[in-house]
Short mmCIF file of C-alpha atoms in Angstrom, two decimals:
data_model
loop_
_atom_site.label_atom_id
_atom_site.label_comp_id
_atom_site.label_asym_id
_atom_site.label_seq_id
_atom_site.Cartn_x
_atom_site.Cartn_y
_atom_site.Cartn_z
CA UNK A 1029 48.56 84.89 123.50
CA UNK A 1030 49.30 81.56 125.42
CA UNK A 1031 52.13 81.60 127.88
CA UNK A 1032 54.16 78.97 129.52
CA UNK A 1033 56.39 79.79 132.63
CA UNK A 1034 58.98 77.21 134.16
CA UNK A 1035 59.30 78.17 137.39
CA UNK A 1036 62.29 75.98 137.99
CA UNK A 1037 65.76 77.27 136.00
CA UNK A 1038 67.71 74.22 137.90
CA UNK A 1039 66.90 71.23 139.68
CA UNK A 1040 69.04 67.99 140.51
CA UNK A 1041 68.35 64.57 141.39
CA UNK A 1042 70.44 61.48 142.91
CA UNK A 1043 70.82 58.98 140.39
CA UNK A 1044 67.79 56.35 140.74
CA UNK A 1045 65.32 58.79 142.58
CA UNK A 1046 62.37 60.61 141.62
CA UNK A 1047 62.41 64.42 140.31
CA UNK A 1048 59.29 66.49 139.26
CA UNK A 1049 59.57 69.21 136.90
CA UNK A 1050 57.11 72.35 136.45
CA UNK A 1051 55.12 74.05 134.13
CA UNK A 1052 52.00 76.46 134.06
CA UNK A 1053 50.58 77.77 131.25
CA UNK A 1054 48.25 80.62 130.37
CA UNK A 1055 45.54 79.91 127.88
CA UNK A 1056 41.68 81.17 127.33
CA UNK A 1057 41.16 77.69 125.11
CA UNK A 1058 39.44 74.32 125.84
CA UNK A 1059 41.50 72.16 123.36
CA UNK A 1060 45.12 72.14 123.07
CA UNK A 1061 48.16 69.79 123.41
CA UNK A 1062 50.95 69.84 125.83
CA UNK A 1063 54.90 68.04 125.36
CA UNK A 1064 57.39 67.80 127.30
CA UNK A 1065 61.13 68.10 125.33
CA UNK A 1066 64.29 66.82 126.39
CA UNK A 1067 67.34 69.10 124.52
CA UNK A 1068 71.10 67.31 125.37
CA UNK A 1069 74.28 69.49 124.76
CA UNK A 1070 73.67 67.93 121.02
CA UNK A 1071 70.78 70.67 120.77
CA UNK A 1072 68.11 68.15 119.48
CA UNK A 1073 65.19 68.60 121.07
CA UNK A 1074 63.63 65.55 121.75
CA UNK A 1075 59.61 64.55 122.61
CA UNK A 1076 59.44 62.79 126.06
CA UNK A 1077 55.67 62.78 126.59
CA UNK A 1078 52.88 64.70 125.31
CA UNK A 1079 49.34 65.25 126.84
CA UNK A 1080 45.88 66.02 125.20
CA UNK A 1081 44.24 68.33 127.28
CA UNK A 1082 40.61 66.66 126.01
CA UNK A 1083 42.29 63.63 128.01
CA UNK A 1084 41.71 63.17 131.68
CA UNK A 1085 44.36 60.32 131.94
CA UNK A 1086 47.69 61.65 132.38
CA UNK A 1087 50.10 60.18 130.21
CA UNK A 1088 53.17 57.68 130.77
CA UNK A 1089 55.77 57.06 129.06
CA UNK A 1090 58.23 54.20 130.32
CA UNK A 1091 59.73 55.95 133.57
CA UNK A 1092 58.02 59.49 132.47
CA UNK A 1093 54.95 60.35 133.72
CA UNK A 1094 52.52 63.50 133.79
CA UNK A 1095 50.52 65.11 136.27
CA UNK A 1096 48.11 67.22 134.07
CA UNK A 1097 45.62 69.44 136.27
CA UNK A 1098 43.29 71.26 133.55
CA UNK A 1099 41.64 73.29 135.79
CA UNK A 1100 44.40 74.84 137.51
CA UNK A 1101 46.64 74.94 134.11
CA UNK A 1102 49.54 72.72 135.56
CA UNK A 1103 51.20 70.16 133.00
CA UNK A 1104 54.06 68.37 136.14
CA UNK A 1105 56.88 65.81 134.56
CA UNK A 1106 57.79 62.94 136.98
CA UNK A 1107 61.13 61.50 136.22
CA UNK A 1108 61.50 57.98 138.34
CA UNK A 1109 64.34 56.25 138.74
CA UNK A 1110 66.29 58.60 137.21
CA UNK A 1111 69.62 58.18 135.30
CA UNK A 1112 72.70 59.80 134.40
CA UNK A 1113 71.02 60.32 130.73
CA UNK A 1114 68.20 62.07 131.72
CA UNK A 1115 70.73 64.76 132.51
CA UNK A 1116 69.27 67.76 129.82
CA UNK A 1117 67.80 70.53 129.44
CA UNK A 1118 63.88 69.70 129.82
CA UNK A 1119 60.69 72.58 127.71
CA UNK A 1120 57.52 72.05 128.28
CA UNK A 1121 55.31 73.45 125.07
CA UNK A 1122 51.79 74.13 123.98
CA UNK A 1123 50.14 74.29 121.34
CA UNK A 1124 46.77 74.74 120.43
CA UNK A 1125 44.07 72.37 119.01
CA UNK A 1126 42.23 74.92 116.53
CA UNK A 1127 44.10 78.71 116.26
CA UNK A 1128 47.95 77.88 115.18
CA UNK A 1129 49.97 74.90 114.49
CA UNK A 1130 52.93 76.35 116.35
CA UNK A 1131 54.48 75.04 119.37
CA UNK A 1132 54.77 77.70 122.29
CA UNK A 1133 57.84 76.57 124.87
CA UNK A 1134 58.65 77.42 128.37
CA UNK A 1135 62.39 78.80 129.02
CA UNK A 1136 63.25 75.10 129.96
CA UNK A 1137 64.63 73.35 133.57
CA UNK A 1138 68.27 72.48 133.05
CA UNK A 1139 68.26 68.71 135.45
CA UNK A 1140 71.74 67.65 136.37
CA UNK A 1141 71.60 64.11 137.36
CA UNK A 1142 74.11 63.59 140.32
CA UNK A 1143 75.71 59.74 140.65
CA UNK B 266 67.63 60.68 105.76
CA UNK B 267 66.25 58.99 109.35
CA UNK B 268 65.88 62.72 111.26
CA UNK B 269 65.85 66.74 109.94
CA UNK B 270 69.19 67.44 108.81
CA UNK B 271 70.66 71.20 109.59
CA UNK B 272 73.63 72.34 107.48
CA UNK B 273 75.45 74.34 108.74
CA UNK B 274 75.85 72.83 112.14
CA UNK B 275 77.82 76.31 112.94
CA UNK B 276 78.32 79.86 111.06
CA UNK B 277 80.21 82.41 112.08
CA UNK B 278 79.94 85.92 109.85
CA UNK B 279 80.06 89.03 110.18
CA UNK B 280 77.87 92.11 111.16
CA UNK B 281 76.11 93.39 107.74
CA UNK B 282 76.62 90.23 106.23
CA UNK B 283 74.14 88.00 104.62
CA UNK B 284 73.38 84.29 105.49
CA UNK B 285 71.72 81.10 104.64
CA UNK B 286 70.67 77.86 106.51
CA UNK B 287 69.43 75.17 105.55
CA UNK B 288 66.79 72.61 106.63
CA UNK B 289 66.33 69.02 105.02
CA UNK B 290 63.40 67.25 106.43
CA UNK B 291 61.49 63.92 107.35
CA UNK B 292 61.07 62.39 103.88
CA UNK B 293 57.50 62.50 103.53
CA UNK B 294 56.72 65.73 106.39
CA UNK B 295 54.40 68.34 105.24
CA UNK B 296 54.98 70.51 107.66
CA UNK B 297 58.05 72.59 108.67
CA UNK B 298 58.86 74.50 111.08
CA UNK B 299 61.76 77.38 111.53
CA UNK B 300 62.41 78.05 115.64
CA UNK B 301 65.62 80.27 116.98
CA UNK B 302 66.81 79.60 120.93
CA UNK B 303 68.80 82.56 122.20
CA UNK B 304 71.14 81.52 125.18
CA UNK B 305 69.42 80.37 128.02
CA UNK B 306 65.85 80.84 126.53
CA UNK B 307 63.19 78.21 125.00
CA UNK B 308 63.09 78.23 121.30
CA UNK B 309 61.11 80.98 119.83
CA UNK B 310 58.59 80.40 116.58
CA UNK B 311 59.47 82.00 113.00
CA UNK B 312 57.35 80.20 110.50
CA UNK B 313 55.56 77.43 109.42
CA UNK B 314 55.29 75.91 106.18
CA UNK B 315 52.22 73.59 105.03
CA UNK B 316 53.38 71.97 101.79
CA UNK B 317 55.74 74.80 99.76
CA UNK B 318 53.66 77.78 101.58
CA UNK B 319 54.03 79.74 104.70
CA UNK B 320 50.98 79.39 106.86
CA UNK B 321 52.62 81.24 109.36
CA UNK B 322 55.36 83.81 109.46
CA UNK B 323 53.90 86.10 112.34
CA UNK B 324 57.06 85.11 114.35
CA UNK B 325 59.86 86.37 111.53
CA UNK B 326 61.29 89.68 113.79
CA UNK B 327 61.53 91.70 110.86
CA UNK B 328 61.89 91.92 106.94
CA UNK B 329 65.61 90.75 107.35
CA UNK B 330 64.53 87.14 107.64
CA UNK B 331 62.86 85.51 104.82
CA UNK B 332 62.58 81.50 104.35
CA UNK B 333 61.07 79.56 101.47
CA UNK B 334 60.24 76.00 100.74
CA UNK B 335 59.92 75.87 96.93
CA UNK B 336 59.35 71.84 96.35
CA UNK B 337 58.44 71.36 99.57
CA UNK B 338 60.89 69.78 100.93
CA UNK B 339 63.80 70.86 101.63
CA UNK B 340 63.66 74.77 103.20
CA UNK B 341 66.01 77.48 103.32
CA UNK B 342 65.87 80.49 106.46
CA UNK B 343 67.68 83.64 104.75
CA UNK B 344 69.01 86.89 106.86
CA UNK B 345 69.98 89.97 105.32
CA UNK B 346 72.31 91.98 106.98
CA UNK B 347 73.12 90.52 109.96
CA UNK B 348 72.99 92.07 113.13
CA UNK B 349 75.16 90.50 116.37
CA UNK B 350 71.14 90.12 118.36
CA UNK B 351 70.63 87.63 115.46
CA UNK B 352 73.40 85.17 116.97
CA UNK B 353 71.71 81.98 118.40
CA UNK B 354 70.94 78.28 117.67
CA UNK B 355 68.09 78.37 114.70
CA UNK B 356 66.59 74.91 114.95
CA UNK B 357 64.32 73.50 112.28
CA UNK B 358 61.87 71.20 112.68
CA UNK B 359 59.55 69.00 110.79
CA UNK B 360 56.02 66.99 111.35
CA UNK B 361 53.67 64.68 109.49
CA UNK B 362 50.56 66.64 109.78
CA UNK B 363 51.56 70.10 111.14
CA UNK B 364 48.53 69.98 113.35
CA UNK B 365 46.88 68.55 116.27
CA UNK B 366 49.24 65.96 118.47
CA UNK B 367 51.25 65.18 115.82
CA UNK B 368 54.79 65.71 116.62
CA UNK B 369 57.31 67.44 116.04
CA UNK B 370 60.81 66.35 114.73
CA UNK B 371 63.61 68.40 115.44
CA UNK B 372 67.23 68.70 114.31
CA UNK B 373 70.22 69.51 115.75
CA UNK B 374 70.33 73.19 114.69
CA UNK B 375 72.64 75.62 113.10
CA UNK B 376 74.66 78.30 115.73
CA UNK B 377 75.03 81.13 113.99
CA UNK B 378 77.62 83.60 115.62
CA UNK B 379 77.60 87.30 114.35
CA UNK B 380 80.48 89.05 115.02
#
């Protein structure tokens, strides 16, 4: 079964600077998907940025960015210029391209976004 | 409506006690999904619907928890007996395709407190 660990329960940032958050995940597939969700205190979880592994470009969003590294399983969020409403709780997920529609989360990296 | 609606946004019942919440989807979304988050965990994956059938209930803990989606729409999770390890946030979520990187939509999820 795939797994995906967030090694990071907490991290902060200083309003306007850059944070990484990261994920690993375990899988024995070629194709599959990985997202990034943002969940506020309002519980919604909500895409950022999502990545198709088949892809060698990481993906960008606006001020969100990847760092996707196949071969050593790594799916990195960059935050820049980071504001007070980036402040969340931040899963990464997988899911795979052919066995299951089902999204597979991490335990999630609570940011706290410091003015 | 624009996003997944959850009713109710909280329930509070007690042990033995049986339950219902209820999902109202992405006009249009085929797929559906049923997720629980316990506290300080990622959400974990109950079912999938495809249309009015489950494609995938392999992550329903036990025969306590039942859902159905008989017009495929709107979708309904159902727990018998309650037990206080059933208290979480059960979020529902919903997607155009219910496969590849098609995303998915989530609401804002029901807290259901067994006492």
């Amino acid at each position: 079964a795939q797994t995906v660990t967030q090694s990071q329960p907490e991290m902060s940032v200083q309003e306007a600077e850059t944070v990484t958050l990261s994920c690993t995940y375990d899988t024995s597939e070629s194709d599959y998907y990985l997202f990034w969700y943002k969940q506020p205190p309002s519980r919604q979880m909500i895409l950022v940025i999502r990545q198709e592994a088949y892809k060698q470009q990481n993906a960008t969003e606006n001020r969100f960015s990847v760092n996707f590294q196949k071969a050593a399983k790594s799916f990195s969020l960059k935050i820049s210029d980071s504001q007070l409403g980036d402040a969340a709780m931040y899963f990464c997920a997988y899911r795979s391209a052919v066995r299951s529609e089902k999204l597979v989360f991490g335990k999630g990296t609570k940011l706290t976004v410091n003015p | 409506g624009a996003g997944v609606s959850q009713t109710p946004s909280n329930k509070v019942t007690e042990k033995g006690k049986y339950v219902e919440l209820r999902c109202d989807p992405i006009s249009g979304h085929t797929a559906l999904y049923w997720y629980r988050q316990s506290l300080g965990q990622g959400p974990e994956f109950l079912i999938y619907f495809q249309g009015t059938g489950a494609a995938d209930d392999s992550g329903l803990p036990n025969d306590r928890f039942f859902a159905v989606r008989p017009e495929g729409s709107v979708s309904t999770l159902k727990i018998q007996r309650t037990e206080r390890g059933d208290s979480a946030v059960y979020l529902c979520a919903s997607s155009l395709m219910g496969q590849g990187p098609s995303p998915l939509h989530f609401g804002n999820g029901t807290r259901l407190t067994v006492t």
